PDB file of C-alpha atoms in Angstrom:
ATOM      1  CA  UNK A1409      33.392  -0.178  -5.290  1.00 63.00           C
ATOM      2  CA  UNK A1410      33.060  -1.783  -8.690  1.00 70.00           C
ATOM      3  CA  UNK A1411      32.879  -5.532  -8.971  1.00 66.00           C
ATOM      4  CA  UNK A1412      34.586  -7.414 -10.386  1.00 63.00           C
ATOM      5  CA  UNK A1413      38.122  -6.100 -10.522  1.00 63.00           C
ATOM      6  CA  UNK A1414      38.803  -9.348 -12.347  1.00 66.00           C
ATOM      7  CA  UNK A1415      36.857 -12.473 -13.178  1.00 66.00           C
ATOM      8  CA  UNK A1416      33.082 -12.843 -13.329  1.00 75.00           C
ATOM      9  CA  UNK A1417      30.383 -11.405 -11.094  1.00 80.00           C
ATOM     10  CA  UNK A1418      26.604 -11.031 -11.054  1.00 85.00           C
ATOM     11  CA  UNK A1419      27.052  -7.365 -10.162  1.00 87.00           C
ATOM     12  CA  UNK A1420      26.933  -4.692 -12.842  1.00 90.00           C
ATOM     13  CA  UNK A1421      27.900  -1.113 -11.859  1.00 89.00           C
ATOM     14  CA  UNK A1422      26.672   0.454 -15.118  1.00 92.00           C
ATOM     15  CA  UNK A1423      23.344   1.726 -13.741  1.00 94.00           C
ATOM     16  CA  UNK A1424      25.021   3.276 -10.699  1.00 92.00           C
ATOM     17  CA  UNK A1425      27.568   5.115 -12.839  1.00 93.00           C
ATOM     18  CA  UNK A1426      24.884   6.400 -15.198  1.00 95.00           C
ATOM     19  CA  UNK A1427      22.807   7.594 -12.238  1.00 95.00           C
ATOM     20  CA  UNK A1428      25.696   9.718 -10.966  1.00 94.00           C
ATOM     21  CA  UNK A1429      26.393  11.073 -14.451  1.00 95.00           C
ATOM     22  CA  UNK A1430      22.717  11.930 -14.935  1.00 96.00           C
ATOM     23  CA  UNK A1431      22.608  13.857 -11.662  1.00 96.00           C
ATOM     24  CA  UNK A1432      25.739  15.770 -12.636  1.00 95.00           C
ATOM     25  CA  UNK A1433      24.208  16.621 -16.017  1.00 96.00           C
ATOM     26  CA  UNK A1434      21.206  18.307 -14.382  1.00 95.00           C
ATOM     27  CA  UNK A1435      23.283  20.266 -11.891  1.00 96.00           C
ATOM     28  CA  UNK A1436      23.687  18.145  -8.774  1.00 94.00           C
ATOM     29  CA  UNK A1437      27.100  18.007  -7.124  1.00 90.00           C
ATOM     30  CA  UNK A1438      28.069  14.350  -7.394  1.00 90.00           C
ATOM     31  CA  UNK A1439      31.379  12.610  -6.824  1.00 88.00           C
ATOM     32  CA  UNK A1440      32.479   9.093  -7.713  1.00 88.00           C
ATOM     33  CA  UNK A1441      35.389   7.685  -5.736  1.00 88.00           C
ATOM     34  CA  UNK A1442      37.200   4.477  -6.654  1.00 87.00           C
ATOM     35  CA  UNK A1443      37.574   2.125  -3.711  1.00 87.00           C
ATOM     36  CA  UNK A1444      38.647  -1.507  -3.361  1.00 86.00           C
ATOM     37  CA  UNK A1445      37.582  -1.944   0.265  1.00 87.00           C
ATOM     38  CA  UNK A1446      35.506  -5.016  -0.596  1.00 85.00           C
ATOM     39  CA  UNK A1447      38.707  -6.880  -1.441  1.00 85.00           C
ATOM     40  CA  UNK A1448      40.139  -6.490   2.068  1.00 85.00           C
ATOM     41  CA  UNK A1449      38.182  -9.582   3.133  1.00 85.00           C
ATOM     42  CA  UNK A1450      37.600 -13.042   1.721  1.00 85.00           C
ATOM     43  CA  UNK A1451      35.065 -13.768   0.369  1.00 85.00           C
ATOM     44  CA  UNK A1452      34.742 -10.416  -1.385  1.00 82.00           C
ATOM     45  CA  UNK A1453      32.187  -8.140   0.249  1.00 83.00           C
ATOM     46  CA  UNK A1454      31.540  -5.398   2.779  1.00 86.00           C
ATOM     47  CA  UNK A1455      33.085  -5.969   6.230  1.00 87.00           C
ATOM     48  CA  UNK A1456      30.006  -4.236   7.728  1.00 90.00           C
ATOM     49  CA  UNK A1457      26.702  -2.981   6.337  1.00 91.00           C
ATOM     50  CA  UNK A1458      27.877   0.652   6.493  1.00 94.00           C
ATOM     51  CA  UNK A1459      31.184   0.026   4.723  1.00 92.00           C
ATOM     52  CA  UNK A1460      30.057   1.797   1.565  1.00 89.00           C
ATOM     53  CA  UNK A1461      30.301   5.016   3.584  1.00 92.00           C
ATOM     54  CA  UNK A1462      34.080   4.731   4.011  1.00 92.00           C
ATOM     55  CA  UNK A1463      34.965   7.059   1.070  1.00 92.00           C
ATOM     56  CA  UNK A1464      32.539   9.688   2.392  1.00 94.00           C
ATOM     57  CA  UNK A1465      34.018   9.425   5.888  1.00 95.00           C
ATOM     58  CA  UNK A1466      37.573   9.842   4.591  1.00 94.00           C
ATOM     59  CA  UNK A1467      36.539  12.879   2.521  1.00 94.00           C
ATOM     60  CA  UNK A1468      34.240  14.440   5.137  1.00 95.00           C
ATOM     61  CA  UNK A1469      36.667  17.228   6.056  1.00 95.00           C
ATOM     62  CA  UNK A1470      37.326  17.984   2.384  1.00 94.00           C
ATOM     63  CA  UNK A1471      33.589  18.468   1.790  1.00 92.00           C
ATOM     64  CA  UNK A1472      32.978  20.069   5.203  1.00 94.00           C
ATOM     65  CA  UNK A1473      30.347  17.416   5.938  1.00 93.00           C
ATOM     66  CA  UNK A1474      28.644  17.284   9.326  1.00 93.00           C
ATOM     67  CA  UNK A1475      26.558  14.185   8.618  1.00 95.00           C
ATOM     68  CA  UNK A1476      26.622  11.119   6.366  1.00 96.00           C
ATOM     69  CA  UNK A1477      23.287   9.608   5.349  1.00 97.00           C
ATOM     70  CA  UNK A1478      22.341   6.067   4.366  1.00 97.00           C
ATOM     71  CA  UNK A1479      19.118   4.873   2.726  1.00 96.00           C
ATOM     72  CA  UNK A1480      18.080   2.308   5.346  1.00 97.00           C
ATOM     73  CA  UNK A1481      14.291   1.813   5.111  1.00 98.00           C
ATOM     74  CA  UNK A1482      11.600   1.163   7.738  1.00 98.00           C
ATOM     75  CA  UNK A1483      11.750  -2.612   7.312  1.00 98.00           C
ATOM     76  CA  UNK A1484      15.494  -2.766   7.938  1.00 97.00           C
ATOM     77  CA  UNK A1485      15.594  -0.191  10.737  1.00 98.00           C
ATOM     78  CA  UNK A1486      12.521  -0.957  12.822  1.00 98.00           C
ATOM     79  CA  UNK A1487      11.974  -4.602  11.869  1.00 97.00           C
ATOM     80  CA  UNK A1488       8.586  -4.116  10.217  1.00 97.00           C
ATOM     81  CA  UNK A1489       7.915  -7.091   7.945  1.00 96.00           C
ATOM     82  CA  UNK A1490      10.215  -9.180  10.104  1.00 96.00           C
ATOM     83  CA  UNK A1491       9.353 -11.101  13.258  1.00 96.00           C
ATOM     84  CA  UNK A1492       8.953  -8.161  15.621  1.00 96.00           C
ATOM     85  CA  UNK A1493       9.458  -4.408  16.075  1.00 98.00           C
ATOM     86  CA  UNK A1494      12.759  -3.126  17.367  1.00 97.00           C
ATOM     87  CA  UNK A1495      13.311   0.343  18.803  1.00 98.00           C
ATOM     88  CA  UNK A1496      16.169   1.048  16.436  1.00 98.00           C
ATOM     89  CA  UNK A1497      17.393   4.434  17.800  1.00 98.00           C
ATOM     90  CA  UNK A1498      18.231   2.834  21.162  1.00 98.00           C
ATOM     91  CA  UNK A1499      19.301  -0.541  19.762  1.00 97.00           C
ATOM     92  CA  UNK A1500      22.818  -1.954  19.624  1.00 97.00           C
ATOM     93  CA  UNK A1501      23.418  -1.252  15.912  1.00 97.00           C
ATOM     94  CA  UNK A1502      22.600   2.451  15.905  1.00 98.00           C
ATOM     95  CA  UNK A1503      24.094   3.050  19.354  1.00 97.00           C
ATOM     96  CA  UNK A1504      27.411   1.514  18.305  1.00 97.00           C
ATOM     97  CA  UNK A1505      27.731   3.120  14.878  1.00 97.00           C
ATOM     98  CA  UNK A1506      26.390   6.551  15.813  1.00 97.00           C
ATOM     99  CA  UNK A1507      28.923   6.642  18.662  1.00 97.00           C
ATOM    100  CA  UNK A1508      31.667   5.626  16.227  1.00 96.00           C
ATOM    101  CA  UNK A1509      30.659   8.375  13.781  1.00 97.00           C
ATOM    102  CA  UNK A1510      30.443  10.940  16.589  1.00 96.00           C
ATOM    103  CA  UNK A1511      33.982  10.053  17.638  1.00 96.00           C
ATOM    104  CA  UNK A1512      35.258  11.497  14.350  1.00 94.00           C
ATOM    105  CA  UNK A1513      32.944  14.511  14.386  1.00 95.00           C
ATOM    106  CA  UNK A1514      30.203  13.115  12.135  1.00 96.00           C
ATOM    107  CA  UNK A1515      26.538  12.322  12.614  1.00 96.00           C
ATOM    108  CA  UNK A1516      25.014   9.135  11.247  1.00 97.00           C
ATOM    109  CA  UNK A1517      21.725  10.038   9.543  1.00 98.00           C
ATOM    110  CA  UNK A1518      19.046   7.633   8.312  1.00 98.00           C
ATOM    111  CA  UNK A1519      16.395   9.851   6.689  1.00 98.00           C
ATOM    112  CA  UNK A1520      14.504   6.930   5.107  1.00 98.00           C
ATOM    113  CA  UNK A1521      14.218   4.907   8.313  1.00 99.00           C
ATOM    114  CA  UNK A1522      10.589   5.966   8.729  1.00 99.00           C
ATOM    115  CA  UNK A1523       9.660   5.142   5.132  1.00 99.00           C
ATOM    116  CA  UNK A1524       8.694   1.675   3.946  1.00 99.00           C
ATOM    117  CA  UNK A1525       9.735   0.239   0.589  1.00 98.00           C
ATOM    118  CA  UNK A1526       6.176   1.127  -0.403  1.00 98.00           C
ATOM    119  CA  UNK A1527       6.810   4.775   0.450  1.00 98.00           C
ATOM    120  CA  UNK A1528      10.156   4.884  -1.335  1.00 98.00           C
ATOM    121  CA  UNK A1529       8.482   3.581  -4.510  1.00 97.00           C
ATOM    122  CA  UNK A1530       5.946   6.399  -4.238  1.00 97.00           C
ATOM    123  CA  UNK A1531       8.723   8.967  -3.748  1.00 98.00           C
ATOM    124  CA  UNK A1532      10.652   7.684  -6.764  1.00 96.00           C
ATOM    125  CA  UNK A1533       7.511   7.936  -8.892  1.00 95.00           C
ATOM    126  CA  UNK A1534       6.810  11.539  -7.825  1.00 96.00           C
ATOM    127  CA  UNK A1535      10.359  12.905  -7.676  1.00 96.00           C
ATOM    128  CA  UNK A1536      11.789  14.791 -10.671  1.00 95.00           C
ATOM    129  CA  UNK A1537      15.015  12.822 -10.228  1.00 95.00           C
ATOM    130  CA  UNK A1538      13.317   9.487  -9.567  1.00 95.00           C
ATOM    131  CA  UNK A1539      14.290   8.287 -13.026  1.00 94.00           C
ATOM    132  CA  UNK A1540      17.863   7.609 -11.857  1.00 94.00           C
ATOM    133  CA  UNK A1541      16.773   5.182  -9.131  1.00 94.00           C
ATOM    134  CA  UNK A1542      17.139   1.458  -9.769  1.00 93.00           C
ATOM    135  CA  UNK A1543      17.323  -1.211  -7.089  1.00 93.00           C
ATOM    136  CA  UNK A1544      18.635  -3.998  -9.307  1.00 95.00           C
ATOM    137  CA  UNK A1545      22.439  -4.187  -9.225  1.00 92.00           C
ATOM    138  CA  UNK A1546      22.672  -6.959 -11.815  1.00 94.00           C
ATOM    139  CA  UNK A1547      20.958  -5.363 -14.801  1.00 94.00           C
ATOM    140  CA  UNK A1548      21.751  -2.182 -16.695  1.00 94.00           C
ATOM    141  CA  UNK A1549      20.035   1.204 -16.536  1.00 94.00           C
ATOM    142  CA  UNK A1550      16.312   0.828 -17.318  1.00 92.00           C
ATOM    143  CA  UNK A1551      16.926  -2.855 -17.975  1.00 94.00           C
ATOM    144  CA  UNK A1552      16.828  -4.677 -14.610  1.00 95.00           C
ATOM    145  CA  UNK A1553      17.541  -8.400 -14.564  1.00 96.00           C
ATOM    146  CA  UNK A1554      13.977  -9.334 -13.452  1.00 95.00           C
ATOM    147  CA  UNK A1555      15.426 -12.449 -11.804  1.00 96.00           C
ATOM    148  CA  UNK A1556      16.639 -11.235  -8.405  1.00 97.00           C
ATOM    149  CA  UNK A1557      14.705 -10.779  -5.149  1.00 98.00           C
ATOM    150  CA  UNK A1558      14.837  -6.995  -5.435  1.00 96.00           C
ATOM    151  CA  UNK A1559      13.337  -7.122  -8.923  1.00 96.00           C
ATOM    152  CA  UNK A1560      10.473  -9.321  -7.713  1.00 97.00           C
ATOM    153  CA  UNK A1561       9.614  -6.926  -4.890  1.00 97.00           C
ATOM    154  CA  UNK A1562       9.947  -3.776  -6.979  1.00 95.00           C
ATOM    155  CA  UNK A1563       8.115  -5.128 -10.036  1.00 94.00           C
ATOM    156  CA  UNK A1564       5.130  -6.480  -8.109  1.00 96.00           C
ATOM    157  CA  UNK A1565       4.984  -3.357  -5.929  1.00 96.00           C
ATOM    158  CA  UNK A1566       4.993  -1.150  -9.013  1.00 94.00           C
ATOM    159  CA  UNK A1567       2.010  -3.074 -10.398  1.00 93.00           C
ATOM    160  CA  UNK A1568       0.221  -2.914  -7.039  1.00 94.00           C
ATOM    161  CA  UNK A1569       0.667   0.871  -6.828  1.00 94.00           C
ATOM    162  CA  UNK A1570      -0.210   1.272 -10.517  1.00 90.00           C
ATOM    163  CA  UNK A1571       2.971   3.259 -11.095  1.00 86.00           C
ATOM    164  CA  UNK A1572       3.782   4.490 -14.578  1.00 69.00           C
ATOM    165  CA  UNK A1573       7.287   3.123 -14.089  1.00 60.00           C
ATOM    166  CA  UNK A1574       6.032  -0.301 -13.016  1.00 63.00           C
ATOM    167  CA  UNK A1575       7.416  -3.355 -14.805  1.00 72.00           C
ATOM    168  CA  UNK A1576       5.097  -5.236 -17.192  1.00 78.00           C
ATOM    169  CA  UNK A1577       6.679  -8.540 -16.106  1.00 84.00           C
ATOM    170  CA  UNK A1578       4.268 -11.273 -15.019  1.00 92.00           C
ATOM    171  CA  UNK A1579       4.496 -12.903 -11.596  1.00 95.00           C
ATOM    172  CA  UNK A1580       5.433 -16.275 -13.080  1.00 95.00           C
ATOM    173  CA  UNK A1581       8.238 -14.760 -15.180  1.00 95.00           C
ATOM    174  CA  UNK A1582       9.764 -13.270 -12.020  1.00 96.00           C
ATOM    175  CA  UNK A1583       9.901 -16.597 -10.170  1.00 97.00           C
ATOM    176  CA  UNK A1584      13.559 -17.490 -10.518  1.00 97.00           C
ATOM    177  CA  UNK A1585      15.087 -20.108  -8.237  1.00 97.00           C
ATOM    178  CA  UNK A1586      16.363 -17.294  -6.007  1.00 98.00           C
ATOM    179  CA  UNK A1587      12.925 -15.664  -5.746  1.00 98.00           C
ATOM    180  CA  UNK A1588      11.190 -18.965  -4.954  1.00 98.00           C
ATOM    181  CA  UNK A1589      13.734 -19.574  -2.202  1.00 98.00           C
ATOM    182  CA  UNK A1590      13.049 -16.134  -0.722  1.00 98.00           C
ATOM    183  CA  UNK A1591       9.273 -16.629  -0.851  1.00 99.00           C
ATOM    184  CA  UNK A1592       9.617 -19.967   0.945  1.00 98.00           C
ATOM    185  CA  UNK A1593      11.626 -18.432   3.790  1.00 98.00           C
ATOM    186  CA  UNK A1594       9.749 -18.319   7.095  1.00 98.00           C
ATOM    187  CA  UNK A1595       9.127 -15.467   7.600  1.00 97.00           C
ATOM    188  CA  UNK A1596       9.587 -13.983   4.140  1.00 98.00           C
ATOM    189  CA  UNK A1597      12.127 -11.159   4.149  1.00 95.00           C
ATOM    190  CA  UNK A1598      10.144  -7.882   3.993  1.00 96.00           C
ATOM    191  CA  UNK A1599       6.959  -9.935   4.266  1.00 97.00           C
ATOM    192  CA  UNK A1600       4.917  -6.765   4.789  1.00 98.00           C
ATOM    193  CA  UNK A1601       5.914  -5.474   1.341  1.00 98.00           C
ATOM    194  CA  UNK A1602       5.090  -8.800  -0.313  1.00 98.00           C
ATOM    195  CA  UNK A1603       1.698  -8.852   1.439  1.00 98.00           C
ATOM    196  CA  UNK A1604       0.971  -5.243   0.435  1.00 98.00           C
ATOM    197  CA  UNK A1605       1.811  -5.982  -3.197  1.00 97.00           C
ATOM    198  CA  UNK A1606      -0.101  -9.244  -3.472  1.00 97.00           C
ATOM    199  CA  UNK A1607      -3.265  -7.769  -1.945  1.00 96.00           C
ATOM    200  CA  UNK A1608      -3.290  -4.908  -4.432  1.00 95.00           C
ATOM    201  CA  UNK A1609      -1.915  -6.705  -7.465  1.00 95.00           C
ATOM    202  CA  UNK A1610      -4.282  -6.100 -10.421  1.00 92.00           C
ATOM    203  CA  UNK A1611      -6.035  -9.256 -11.574  1.00 89.00           C
ATOM    204  CA  UNK A1612      -7.104  -7.817 -14.901  1.00 86.00           C
ATOM    205  CA  UNK A1613      -5.587  -9.683 -17.818  1.00 75.00           C
ATOM    206  CA  UNK A1614      -3.423 -12.054 -15.753  1.00 90.00           C
ATOM    207  CA  UNK A1615      -3.302 -15.621 -17.011  1.00 92.00           C
ATOM    208  CA  UNK A1616      -4.221 -18.784 -15.126  1.00 93.00           C
ATOM    209  CA  UNK A1617      -0.618 -19.462 -14.022  1.00 93.00           C
ATOM    210  CA  UNK A1618      -0.274 -16.023 -12.460  1.00 95.00           C
ATOM    211  CA  UNK A1619      -3.720 -16.357 -10.892  1.00 96.00           C
ATOM    212  CA  UNK A1620      -2.746 -19.618  -9.146  1.00 96.00           C
ATOM    213  CA  UNK A1621       0.505 -18.136  -7.870  1.00 97.00           C
ATOM    214  CA  UNK A1622      -1.212 -14.966  -6.685  1.00 97.00           C
ATOM    215  CA  UNK A1623      -3.915 -16.945  -4.851  1.00 98.00           C
ATOM    216  CA  UNK A1624      -1.295 -19.107  -3.136  1.00 98.00           C
ATOM    217  CA  UNK A1625       0.778 -16.101  -2.078  1.00 98.00           C
ATOM    218  CA  UNK A1626      -2.338 -14.315  -0.815  1.00 97.00           C
ATOM    219  CA  UNK A1627      -3.204 -17.342   1.293  1.00 98.00           C
ATOM    220  CA  UNK A1628       0.324 -17.344   2.721  1.00 98.00           C
ATOM    221  CA  UNK A1629       0.215 -13.674   3.845  1.00 97.00           C
ATOM    222  CA  UNK A1630      -3.508 -13.236   4.551  1.00 93.00           C
ATOM    223  CA  UNK A1631      -3.133 -13.113   8.339  1.00 89.00           C
ATOM    224  CA  UNK A1632      -0.997  -9.965   8.326  1.00 89.00           C
ATOM    225  CA  UNK A1633      -2.790  -6.813   9.518  1.00 84.00           C
ATOM    226  CA  UNK A1634      -3.997  -4.022   7.265  1.00 86.00           C
ATOM    227  CA  UNK A1635      -0.952  -2.384   5.696  1.00 96.00           C
ATOM    228  CA  UNK A1636      -2.185   0.993   4.469  1.00 96.00           C
ATOM    229  CA  UNK A1637       0.210   2.649   6.925  1.00 98.00           C
ATOM    230  CA  UNK A1638       3.095   1.637   4.653  1.00 98.00           C
ATOM    231  CA  UNK A1639       2.129   4.496   2.328  1.00 98.00           C
ATOM    232  CA  UNK A1640       2.860   7.048   5.072  1.00 99.00           C
ATOM    233  CA  UNK A1641       5.859   8.371   7.017  1.00 99.00           C
ATOM    234  CA  UNK A1642       6.651   7.205  10.565  1.00 99.00           C
ATOM    235  CA  UNK A1643       7.484  10.579  12.095  1.00 98.00           C
ATOM    236  CA  UNK A1644       9.338   9.412  15.258  1.00 98.00           C
ATOM    237  CA  UNK A1645      12.141   8.317  12.909  1.00 99.00           C
ATOM    238  CA  UNK A1646      13.099  11.975  12.416  1.00 98.00           C
ATOM    239  CA  UNK A1647      15.343  11.608  15.456  1.00 98.00           C
ATOM    240  CA  UNK A1648      17.685   9.706  13.119  1.00 98.00           C
ATOM    241  CA  UNK A1649      18.229  12.832  10.988  1.00 98.00           C
ATOM    242  CA  UNK A1650      20.878  15.370  12.004  1.00 94.00           C
ATOM    243  CA  UNK A1651      19.338  18.352  13.789  1.00 92.00           C
ATOM    244  CA  UNK A1652      20.984  20.829  11.405  1.00 91.00           C
ATOM    245  CA  UNK A1653      18.842  19.644   8.494  1.00 94.00           C
ATOM    246  CA  UNK A1654      15.961  17.855  10.234  1.00 96.00           C
ATOM    247  CA  UNK A1655      13.473  20.680   9.653  1.00 96.00           C
ATOM    248  CA  UNK A1656      14.332  20.940   5.958  1.00 97.00           C
ATOM    249  CA  UNK A1657      14.054  17.170   5.638  1.00 97.00           C
ATOM    250  CA  UNK A1658      10.624  17.149   7.295  1.00 97.00           C
ATOM    251  CA  UNK A1659       9.295  19.753   4.875  1.00 97.00           C
ATOM    252  CA  UNK A1660      10.700  17.793   1.947  1.00 97.00           C
ATOM    253  CA  UNK A1661       9.326  14.396   2.973  1.00 98.00           C
ATOM    254  CA  UNK A1662       5.856  15.910   3.398  1.00 98.00           C
ATOM    255  CA  UNK A1663       5.939  16.887  -0.274  1.00 97.00           C
ATOM    256  CA  UNK A1664       5.760  13.170  -1.036  1.00 98.00           C
ATOM    257  CA  UNK A1665       4.114  11.330   1.866  1.00 98.00           C
ATOM    258  CA  UNK A1666       1.545  11.943   4.578  1.00 98.00           C
ATOM    259  CA  UNK A1667       2.427  11.435   8.248  1.00 99.00           C
ATOM    260  CA  UNK A1668       1.190   8.320  10.029  1.00 98.00           C
ATOM    261  CA  UNK A1669      -1.473   9.241  12.610  1.00 98.00           C
ATOM    262  CA  UNK A1670      -0.842   8.107  16.217  1.00 98.00           C
ATOM    263  CA  UNK A1671      -2.884   4.917  15.732  1.00 97.00           C
ATOM    264  CA  UNK A1672      -0.649   3.796  12.861  1.00 98.00           C
ATOM    265  CA  UNK A1673       2.521   4.726  14.755  1.00 98.00           C
ATOM    266  CA  UNK A1674       1.244   2.460  17.534  1.00 97.00           C
ATOM    267  CA  UNK A1675       0.804  -0.330  14.976  1.00 96.00           C
ATOM    268  CA  UNK A1676       4.459   0.082  14.049  1.00 97.00           C
ATOM    269  CA  UNK A1677       5.574  -0.032  17.675  1.00 98.00           C
ATOM    270  CA  UNK A1678       3.483  -3.114  18.486  1.00 97.00           C
ATOM    271  CA  UNK A1679       4.428  -5.035  15.332  1.00 97.00           C
ATOM    272  CA  UNK A1680       4.849  -8.765  15.966  1.00 97.00           C
ATOM    273  CA  UNK A1681       4.512 -11.756  13.658  1.00 97.00           C
ATOM    274  CA  UNK A1682       4.904 -14.373  16.392  1.00 96.00           C
ATOM    275  CA  UNK A1683       1.275 -15.531  16.611  1.00 96.00           C
ATOM    276  CA  UNK A1684       0.811 -15.257  12.835  1.00 96.00           C
ATOM    277  CA  UNK A1685       3.843 -17.444  12.112  1.00 97.00           C
ATOM    278  CA  UNK A1686       2.756 -19.995  14.722  1.00 97.00           C
ATOM    279  CA  UNK A1687      -0.776 -20.216  13.282  1.00 97.00           C
ATOM    280  CA  UNK A1688      -1.392 -23.657  11.691  1.00 98.00           C
ATOM    281  CA  UNK A1689      -3.173 -22.021   8.740  1.00 97.00           C
ATOM    282  CA  UNK A1690      -0.063 -19.959   7.944  1.00 98.00           C
ATOM    283  CA  UNK A1691       2.148 -23.041   8.165  1.00 98.00           C
ATOM    284  CA  UNK A1692      -0.250 -24.943   5.901  1.00 98.00           C
ATOM    285  CA  UNK A1693      -0.280 -22.084   3.377  1.00 98.00           C
ATOM    286  CA  UNK A1694       3.523 -22.137   3.331  1.00 98.00           C
ATOM    287  CA  UNK A1695       3.506 -25.882   2.608  1.00 98.00           C
ATOM    288  CA  UNK A1696       0.973 -25.439  -0.200  1.00 98.00           C
ATOM    289  CA  UNK A1697       3.083 -22.680  -1.751  1.00 98.00           C
ATOM    290  CA  UNK A1698       6.108 -24.978  -1.632  1.00 98.00           C
ATOM    291  CA  UNK A1699       4.111 -27.725  -3.356  1.00 98.00           C
ATOM    292  CA  UNK A1700       3.087 -25.279  -6.079  1.00 98.00           C
ATOM    293  CA  UNK A1701       6.690 -24.213  -6.673  1.00 97.00           C
ATOM    294  CA  UNK A1702       7.778 -27.861  -6.877  1.00 96.00           C
ATOM    295  CA  UNK A1703       5.320 -28.712  -9.629  1.00 92.00           C
ATOM    296  CA  UNK A1704       7.059 -29.701 -12.884  1.00 83.00           C
TER     297      UNK A1704
END
């Protein structure tokens, strides 16, 4: 699903192609399939969020596949970092699409649904094939754009986790117009990840501009609960992995992450930002952040 077929686009497929080629070079079975599904609709884009699975669905019999997996993370599945928790396995989205997949003899698997963006960064750092992973779809391999919302989250998280692969970019250099707009959303998309990163962001050797921005962002997210649980795996999510490979998956995930204890699982299931977002101090912190971003 390369863009563009013609004309200009912010998207650059180079990193994705190199990732597949790199996996093939070290012995993984990888297939690239050309597809122009995104051009069925106007404006160009996926008709649904699972549309990128269409080639795999059409080739499922050829590969004798029993399940197709997507990389949906904890924030997107269970609503953590958004306004409130949702019981995703019994929700409308999974119920509809899992039924649709089952109708053609396939299981819809979401192995990363119990792993936060924090956990996926830790997995990428530890995995022997983590070097092929890159969230930015605008830059080239090992050269992300450092202007998009994904780059802001990944770069600041890398610094917060003190990852070897973390970007050296400063906070102020990452504040494109798009990123400022995302940070001024209410709530911030994946606000838990932003809060985790800002609280652990190293202050050593940051300049006065970055210090002001960091302080303002910390004030904006300070009311969110302790977030250490984001470094661990939410085990109830294993129900979203096909039974035929659930046990193997569990062993594999435990090579990278610890399991959340019951207390932390309860924090997930009681997640709500309602009172935090209604708090006058949070609203005031948002306004102050907006004023800072509007400074000449």
